[in-house]
Amino acid sequence: MTTAPVTTVPAPPKPRGDVSAAVLDRLAGRDRRLPTRTALARSDPYGDDLQLALYALYELHYRGFEGVAEDLEWDPDLLRVRAALEETFLTALRDDAPSGGSADEALAELLDERPGDRSGSSHFLLRHGELWQLREYAALRSLYHLKEADPQLWVVPRLYGRAKAGMVAVEYDEFGAGHADRVHARLYADLLDDLQLSSRYGAYLDAAPPEMLAVVTMMSLFGLHRAHRGALVGHFAAVEVTSSPASARLADALRRCGAGPAAQHFYDEHVEADAVHEQLVRHEVVAGLLAEEPALEDDVVLGIRATSLLEDRLTTHLLDSWNNGHSALRPVRAGDRLPRGLPAREDETKTE
């Protein structure tokens, strides 16, 4: 199978409001005044404008954008904007994610799948999903899976002892255990190709709703700050604890819809690998961190519950769209091209 290189530097996204327009203009080298801290504080923490601006600023620490100078990664003015956006977003997460309890209790909540509770997106796709919905899901998840495990890697220098050893063991598997063709981001690119979607890094950024952006920006927020190392560990534990059963459902959904072997393989791989990773993360990374730094338990709980909060928001968006027969992608403006391989949406092809 011939695939596009996963390392392709993406084009800058289209702005979604005054804040993201100002940030993207500055990245493009245009002399535009950046918003004041007061103006930034008024932004909707979960909205298109703030989430895209934050995503774009974080992307400078990953692969950047075409035509954007690499030294802007540490531009003081952009960092001040990023700090203000982070404060607004983090305040909302702390306000909206349930607090209290221990890390063990927060993780137990994730494992408590009550009989009859089949409200998640993977349950929907397993029972009712059509191929076009699975392709939309894959396109949106590509924002993370084509950089899978990169945000979490930033926490490694901030850990030590059991927590560091356990984290590195999991990350080693995520990056293919020394085999480039087994890197999980590479496997996801193969999944996209199998579903006749673009495997180009960042291809679906403009199509992604803010609920998807927020899932990824939260990882970057926690990963880039030593002060949030506990939250990053909690986030990572939440992902690994929930991944194996959800991956099994998604693999079966892809088989039911006739997807190819590469698409099925990505999720089949995660069923087995993440069952092992769950134990490592719970008993070595989380337990090891809290044995050394017990004061971080509230931060670990925040990471677990903020992850659930944002995943629930994304699920609500997906299911509300699909249950009404609509695409979960952002509307495409007149003259824009749909992302390669995705069908035109029914609501866009109707005439008045």
Short mmCIF file of C-alpha atoms in Angstrom, two decimals:
data_model
loop_
_atom_site.label_atom_id
_atom_site.label_comp_id
_atom_site.label_asym_id
_atom_site.label_seq_id
_atom_site.Cartn_x
_atom_site.Cartn_y
_atom_site.Cartn_z
CA MET A 1 0.00 0.00 0.00
CA THR A 2 1.39 3.39 -0.97
CA THR A 3 0.75 6.04 1.65
CA ALA A 4 1.37 9.74 1.98
CA PRO A 5 4.21 10.54 4.39
CA VAL A 6 2.97 11.04 7.93
CA THR A 7 5.59 13.77 8.40
CA THR A 8 4.00 16.21 5.95
CA VAL A 9 3.85 19.72 7.38
CA PRO A 10 0.21 20.90 7.23
CA ALA A 11 -1.11 24.11 5.73
CA PRO A 12 -2.38 26.67 8.26
CA PRO A 13 -6.09 26.32 9.07
CA LYS A 14 -8.77 28.86 8.28
CA PRO A 15 -9.63 31.21 11.20
CA ARG A 16 -12.87 30.83 13.12
CA GLY A 17 -13.09 34.18 14.87
CA ASP A 18 -11.17 37.30 15.85
CA VAL A 19 -8.72 35.55 18.17
CA SER A 20 -7.76 32.74 15.80
CA ALA A 21 -7.60 35.24 12.91
CA ALA A 22 -5.15 37.42 14.84
CA VAL A 23 -3.00 34.42 15.80
CA LEU A 24 -2.96 33.00 12.27
CA ASP A 25 -2.15 36.42 10.79
CA ARG A 26 0.82 36.70 13.14
CA LEU A 27 1.97 33.20 12.17
CA ALA A 28 1.74 34.21 8.51
CA GLY A 29 4.02 37.18 9.15
CA ARG A 30 1.32 39.81 8.88
CA ASP A 31 1.69 42.74 11.25
CA ARG A 32 -1.55 42.44 13.18
CA ARG A 33 -2.23 43.52 16.74
CA LEU A 34 -2.84 40.57 19.02
CA PRO A 35 -5.89 40.59 21.34
CA THR A 36 -5.54 41.99 24.85
CA ARG A 37 -5.66 39.72 27.88
CA THR A 38 -9.10 41.13 28.72
CA ALA A 39 -10.42 40.28 25.27
CA LEU A 40 -8.92 36.81 25.43
CA ALA A 41 -10.55 36.16 28.81
CA ARG A 42 -13.98 36.72 27.23
CA SER A 43 -13.51 33.86 24.76
CA ASP A 44 -15.72 30.77 25.03
CA PRO A 45 -13.34 28.15 26.52
CA TYR A 46 -14.92 25.36 24.46
CA GLY A 47 -15.69 27.42 21.36
CA ASP A 48 -14.31 27.30 17.84
CA ASP A 49 -12.27 30.51 18.12
CA LEU A 50 -10.35 29.78 21.32
CA GLN A 51 -9.84 26.10 20.56
CA LEU A 52 -8.47 26.73 17.07
CA ALA A 53 -6.17 29.51 18.29
CA LEU A 54 -4.85 27.25 21.04
CA TYR A 55 -4.49 24.29 18.67
CA ALA A 56 -2.52 26.42 16.20
CA LEU A 57 -0.21 27.76 18.91
CA TYR A 58 0.43 24.25 20.23
CA GLU A 59 1.10 22.94 16.73
CA LEU A 60 4.22 25.13 16.70
CA HIS A 61 5.66 22.62 19.21
CA TYR A 62 4.83 19.65 16.97
CA ARG A 63 5.37 20.02 13.20
CA GLY A 64 4.42 23.63 12.63
CA PHE A 65 2.69 24.88 9.51
CA GLU A 66 3.73 25.52 5.92
CA GLY A 67 5.16 29.01 5.56
CA VAL A 68 5.39 29.67 9.32
CA ALA A 69 8.82 30.55 10.73
CA GLU A 70 10.07 27.91 13.17
CA ASP A 71 11.37 30.48 15.68
CA LEU A 72 7.78 31.62 16.35
CA GLU A 73 7.53 28.56 18.62
CA TRP A 74 9.00 30.72 21.40
CA ASP A 75 7.74 34.16 20.35
CA PRO A 76 7.02 36.07 23.62
CA ASP A 77 3.88 37.78 22.32
CA LEU A 78 2.38 34.51 21.10
CA LEU A 79 3.30 32.80 24.37
CA ARG A 80 1.45 35.52 26.28
CA VAL A 81 -1.64 34.91 24.15
CA ARG A 82 -1.29 31.18 24.68
CA ALA A 83 -1.00 31.61 28.45
CA ALA A 84 -4.20 33.68 28.56
CA LEU A 85 -6.10 31.13 26.46
CA GLU A 86 -4.77 28.29 28.61
CA GLU A 87 -5.97 30.04 31.76
CA THR A 88 -9.48 30.40 30.35
CA PHE A 89 -9.57 26.77 29.19
CA LEU A 90 -8.06 25.34 32.38
CA THR A 91 -10.44 27.32 34.57
CA ALA A 92 -13.39 25.86 32.65
CA LEU A 93 -12.02 22.32 32.99
CA ARG A 94 -11.58 22.75 36.74
CA ASP A 95 -15.08 24.18 37.08
CA ASP A 96 -16.80 21.57 34.92
CA ALA A 97 -14.93 18.35 35.72
CA PRO A 98 -16.19 16.75 38.97
CA SER A 99 -13.66 17.04 41.78
CA GLY A 100 -12.99 15.05 44.92
CA GLY A 101 -12.16 11.45 45.64
CA SER A 102 -9.01 9.48 45.00
CA ALA A 103 -7.31 8.53 41.75
CA ASP A 104 -8.35 4.91 42.32
CA GLU A 105 -11.98 5.97 42.68
CA ALA A 106 -11.83 8.13 39.55
CA LEU A 107 -10.36 5.24 37.54
CA ALA A 108 -12.93 2.81 38.95
CA GLU A 109 -15.67 5.09 37.62
CA LEU A 110 -14.27 4.61 34.12
CA LEU A 111 -14.29 0.83 34.48
CA ASP A 112 -17.86 0.75 35.77
CA GLU A 113 -19.76 0.06 32.54
CA ARG A 114 -23.27 -0.53 33.82
CA PRO A 115 -25.46 -3.07 32.01
CA GLY A 116 -27.48 -1.34 29.36
CA ASP A 117 -25.27 1.76 29.34
CA ARG A 118 -24.37 1.92 25.66
CA SER A 119 -24.34 5.65 25.17
CA GLY A 120 -20.79 6.11 23.87
CA SER A 121 -19.78 6.69 20.26
CA SER A 122 -18.09 3.28 19.98
CA HIS A 123 -21.34 1.60 21.13
CA PHE A 124 -23.29 3.58 18.52
CA LEU A 125 -20.85 2.71 15.75
CA LEU A 126 -20.87 -0.97 16.72
CA ARG A 127 -24.67 -1.26 16.72
CA HIS A 128 -25.81 1.30 14.15
CA GLY A 129 -22.78 2.84 12.46
CA GLU A 130 -22.65 3.11 8.70
CA LEU A 131 -19.40 3.28 6.79
CA TRP A 132 -19.72 7.04 6.20
CA GLN A 133 -20.00 7.59 9.97
CA LEU A 134 -16.98 5.41 10.67
CA ARG A 135 -15.05 7.40 8.07
CA GLU A 136 -16.06 10.68 9.70
CA TYR A 137 -15.01 9.32 13.08
CA ALA A 138 -11.66 8.23 11.67
CA ALA A 139 -11.08 11.60 9.97
CA LEU A 140 -11.76 13.54 13.17
CA ARG A 141 -9.70 11.25 15.39
CA SER A 142 -6.76 11.69 13.00
CA LEU A 143 -6.02 15.02 14.70
CA TYR A 144 -4.69 12.99 17.61
CA HIS A 145 -3.85 9.58 16.19
CA LEU A 146 -1.41 10.95 13.60
CA LYS A 147 0.53 12.34 16.56
CA GLU A 148 -0.40 9.51 18.91
CA ALA A 149 1.57 9.49 22.18
CA ASP A 150 3.51 12.66 21.28
CA PRO A 151 1.74 14.94 23.82
CA GLN A 152 2.23 12.38 26.59
CA LEU A 153 5.94 12.01 25.87
CA TRP A 154 6.59 15.51 27.23
CA VAL A 155 5.86 14.29 30.76
CA VAL A 156 8.71 11.75 30.79
CA PRO A 157 11.50 14.18 31.87
CA ARG A 158 9.23 15.33 34.72
CA LEU A 159 8.85 11.87 36.22
CA TYR A 160 11.29 9.58 37.98
CA GLY A 161 11.47 6.11 39.48
CA ARG A 162 8.55 3.75 38.85
CA ALA A 163 6.44 6.41 37.15
CA LYS A 164 9.13 7.20 34.59
CA ALA A 165 9.96 3.54 33.92
CA GLY A 166 6.30 2.62 33.46
CA MET A 167 5.60 5.60 31.23
CA VAL A 168 8.57 4.85 29.00
CA ALA A 169 7.54 1.19 28.73
CA VAL A 170 4.10 2.20 27.44
CA GLU A 171 5.48 4.87 25.12
CA TYR A 172 7.99 2.38 23.69
CA ASP A 173 5.07 0.27 22.51
CA GLU A 174 3.21 3.33 21.18
CA PHE A 175 6.22 4.16 19.02
CA GLY A 176 6.47 0.69 17.53
CA ALA A 177 9.02 -0.91 19.88
CA GLY A 178 11.79 0.12 17.51
CA HIS A 179 9.94 -0.74 14.28
CA ALA A 180 8.87 2.22 12.15
CA ASP A 181 6.08 0.27 10.46
CA ARG A 182 4.51 -0.49 13.86
CA VAL A 183 4.41 3.07 15.17
CA HIS A 184 0.77 3.65 16.09
CA ALA A 185 0.63 6.89 14.10
CA ARG A 186 1.79 4.88 11.07
CA LEU A 187 -0.86 2.23 11.69
CA TYR A 188 -3.49 4.96 11.83
CA ALA A 189 -2.28 6.42 8.55
CA ASP A 190 -2.77 2.93 7.06
CA LEU A 191 -6.30 2.88 8.54
CA LEU A 192 -7.07 6.19 6.84
CA ASP A 193 -5.74 4.93 3.52
CA ASP A 194 -7.81 1.77 3.87
CA LEU A 195 -10.92 3.90 4.37
CA GLN A 196 -9.99 6.03 1.33
CA LEU A 197 -9.32 9.06 3.50
CA SER A 198 -6.34 11.39 3.45
CA SER A 199 -3.50 10.22 5.68
CA ARG A 200 -1.80 13.60 5.39
CA TYR A 201 -1.04 15.05 8.81
CA GLY A 202 -3.56 17.75 9.67
CA ALA A 203 -5.75 17.09 6.62
CA TYR A 204 -8.99 17.32 8.60
CA LEU A 205 -8.20 20.22 10.91
CA ASP A 206 -10.62 22.60 9.18
CA ALA A 207 -13.36 19.94 9.31
CA ALA A 208 -12.96 19.30 13.04
CA PRO A 209 -15.54 20.77 15.44
CA PRO A 210 -14.31 22.45 18.63
CA GLU A 211 -15.25 19.37 20.66
CA MET A 212 -12.54 17.41 18.82
CA LEU A 213 -10.01 20.24 19.04
CA ALA A 214 -10.50 20.44 22.81
CA VAL A 215 -9.63 16.75 23.27
CA VAL A 216 -6.25 17.38 21.64
CA THR A 217 -5.51 20.82 23.09
CA MET A 218 -6.06 19.46 26.61
CA MET A 219 -3.32 16.87 26.04
CA SER A 220 -0.92 19.56 24.86
CA LEU A 221 -1.83 21.87 27.75
CA PHE A 222 -1.10 19.19 30.33
CA GLY A 223 1.97 17.87 28.50
CA LEU A 224 3.75 21.19 27.96
CA HIS A 225 3.64 22.31 31.60
CA ARG A 226 5.59 20.66 34.41
CA ALA A 227 2.99 22.05 36.81
CA HIS A 228 0.36 19.82 35.16
CA ARG A 229 2.37 16.57 35.18
CA GLY A 230 -0.15 15.00 37.54
CA ALA A 231 -3.05 15.94 35.25
CA LEU A 232 -1.20 14.51 32.25
CA VAL A 233 -0.66 11.21 34.06
CA GLY A 234 -4.36 11.15 35.00
CA HIS A 235 -5.34 11.87 31.41
CA PHE A 236 -3.08 9.11 30.10
CA ALA A 237 -4.49 6.64 32.62
CA ALA A 238 -8.04 7.51 31.55
CA VAL A 239 -7.16 6.89 27.90
CA GLU A 240 -5.47 3.55 28.55
CA VAL A 241 -8.20 2.28 30.90
CA THR A 242 -10.97 2.94 28.37
CA SER A 243 -9.10 2.13 25.17
CA SER A 244 -9.22 -1.66 25.03
CA PRO A 245 -13.02 -2.21 25.23
CA ALA A 246 -13.73 0.76 22.95
CA SER A 247 -11.14 -0.49 20.44
CA ALA A 248 -12.78 -3.93 20.40
CA ARG A 249 -16.13 -2.34 19.55
CA LEU A 250 -14.62 -0.16 16.81
CA ALA A 251 -12.76 -3.11 15.25
CA ASP A 252 -16.02 -5.08 15.14
CA ALA A 253 -17.87 -2.09 13.69
CA LEU A 254 -15.29 -1.80 10.91
CA ARG A 255 -15.56 -5.53 10.17
CA ARG A 256 -19.34 -5.30 10.05
CA CYS A 257 -19.16 -2.42 7.55
CA GLY A 258 -16.65 -4.20 5.33
CA ALA A 259 -13.61 -2.04 6.03
CA GLY A 260 -10.26 -3.42 4.94
CA PRO A 261 -7.66 -5.26 7.06
CA ALA A 262 -5.51 -2.21 7.78
CA ALA A 263 -8.48 -0.34 9.26
CA GLN A 264 -9.36 -3.31 11.44
CA HIS A 265 -5.73 -3.90 12.44
CA PHE A 266 -5.30 -0.51 14.13
CA TYR A 267 -8.06 -1.19 16.64
CA ASP A 268 -7.27 -4.90 17.00
CA GLU A 269 -3.73 -3.88 17.96
CA HIS A 270 -5.09 -1.57 20.66
CA VAL A 271 -7.35 -4.24 22.16
CA GLU A 272 -4.36 -6.34 23.20
CA ALA A 273 -1.75 -3.63 23.74
CA ASP A 274 -3.91 -1.31 25.81
CA ALA A 275 -5.09 -4.09 28.10
CA VAL A 276 -1.43 -4.47 29.10
CA HIS A 277 -0.88 -0.71 29.14
CA GLU A 278 -3.79 -0.22 31.52
CA GLN A 279 -2.09 -2.31 34.17
CA LEU A 280 1.25 -0.57 33.68
CA VAL A 281 -0.28 2.89 33.87
CA ARG A 282 -2.42 2.17 36.93
CA HIS A 283 0.11 0.20 38.99
CA GLU A 284 3.39 1.80 37.94
CA VAL A 285 2.79 5.27 36.46
CA VAL A 286 -0.10 6.51 38.64
CA ALA A 287 0.84 4.57 41.78
CA GLY A 288 4.53 5.37 41.30
CA LEU A 289 3.88 9.08 40.86
CA LEU A 290 1.63 9.28 43.92
CA ALA A 291 4.08 7.28 46.04
CA GLU A 292 6.71 9.95 45.30
CA GLU A 293 4.41 12.99 45.13
CA PRO A 294 1.15 12.30 47.00
CA ALA A 295 0.19 15.99 46.83
CA LEU A 296 -0.47 15.53 43.09
CA GLU A 297 -3.50 13.25 43.59
CA ASP A 298 -6.02 16.05 43.00
CA ASP A 299 -4.24 16.86 39.73
CA VAL A 300 -4.34 13.20 38.66
CA VAL A 301 -8.09 13.17 39.37
CA LEU A 302 -8.49 16.37 37.34
CA GLY A 303 -6.74 14.73 34.38
CA ILE A 304 -8.98 11.67 34.56
CA ARG A 305 -12.23 13.58 34.87
CA ALA A 306 -11.36 16.35 32.41
CA THR A 307 -10.64 13.64 29.83
CA SER A 308 -14.05 12.10 30.47
CA LEU A 309 -15.71 15.52 30.30
CA LEU A 310 -14.26 16.36 26.89
CA GLU A 311 -14.85 12.89 25.49
CA ASP A 312 -18.48 13.13 26.63
CA ARG A 313 -18.83 16.51 24.91
CA LEU A 314 -17.41 15.04 21.70
CA THR A 315 -19.71 12.02 21.94
CA THR A 316 -22.74 14.30 22.39
CA HIS A 317 -21.78 16.24 19.27
CA LEU A 318 -21.23 13.08 17.21
CA LEU A 319 -24.44 11.35 18.26
CA ASP A 320 -26.59 14.47 18.00
CA SER A 321 -25.35 14.91 14.43
CA TRP A 322 -25.62 11.28 13.34
CA ASN A 323 -28.98 10.60 14.99
CA ASN A 324 -30.36 13.53 13.01
CA GLY A 325 -28.85 12.22 9.78
CA HIS A 326 -26.27 15.00 9.56
CA SER A 327 -22.51 15.05 9.23
CA ALA A 328 -20.48 15.64 12.40
CA LEU A 329 -17.97 17.68 10.38
CA ARG A 330 -17.95 21.44 10.45
CA PRO A 331 -19.95 23.08 7.63
CA VAL A 332 -17.97 23.64 4.47
CA ARG A 333 -18.28 27.12 3.05
CA ALA A 334 -19.11 27.86 -0.57
CA GLY A 335 -16.07 27.32 -2.74
CA ASP A 336 -14.30 25.11 -0.19
CA ARG A 337 -13.44 21.55 -1.10
CA LEU A 338 -14.59 18.71 1.08
CA PRO A 339 -11.75 16.68 2.65
CA ARG A 340 -10.71 13.92 0.25
CA GLY A 341 -12.77 10.79 0.50
CA LEU A 342 -15.62 12.13 2.62
CA PRO A 343 -19.07 12.22 1.03
CA ALA A 344 -20.90 15.48 0.45
CA ARG A 345 -23.33 16.04 3.27
CA GLU A 346 -27.01 15.70 2.58
CA ASP A 347 -27.77 19.13 4.00
CA GLU A 348 -25.27 20.74 1.60
CA THR A 349 -26.65 19.15 -1.54
CA LYS A 350 -30.28 20.19 -1.01
CA THR A 351 -31.63 23.14 -2.88
CA GLU A 352 -34.19 25.56 -1.51
#
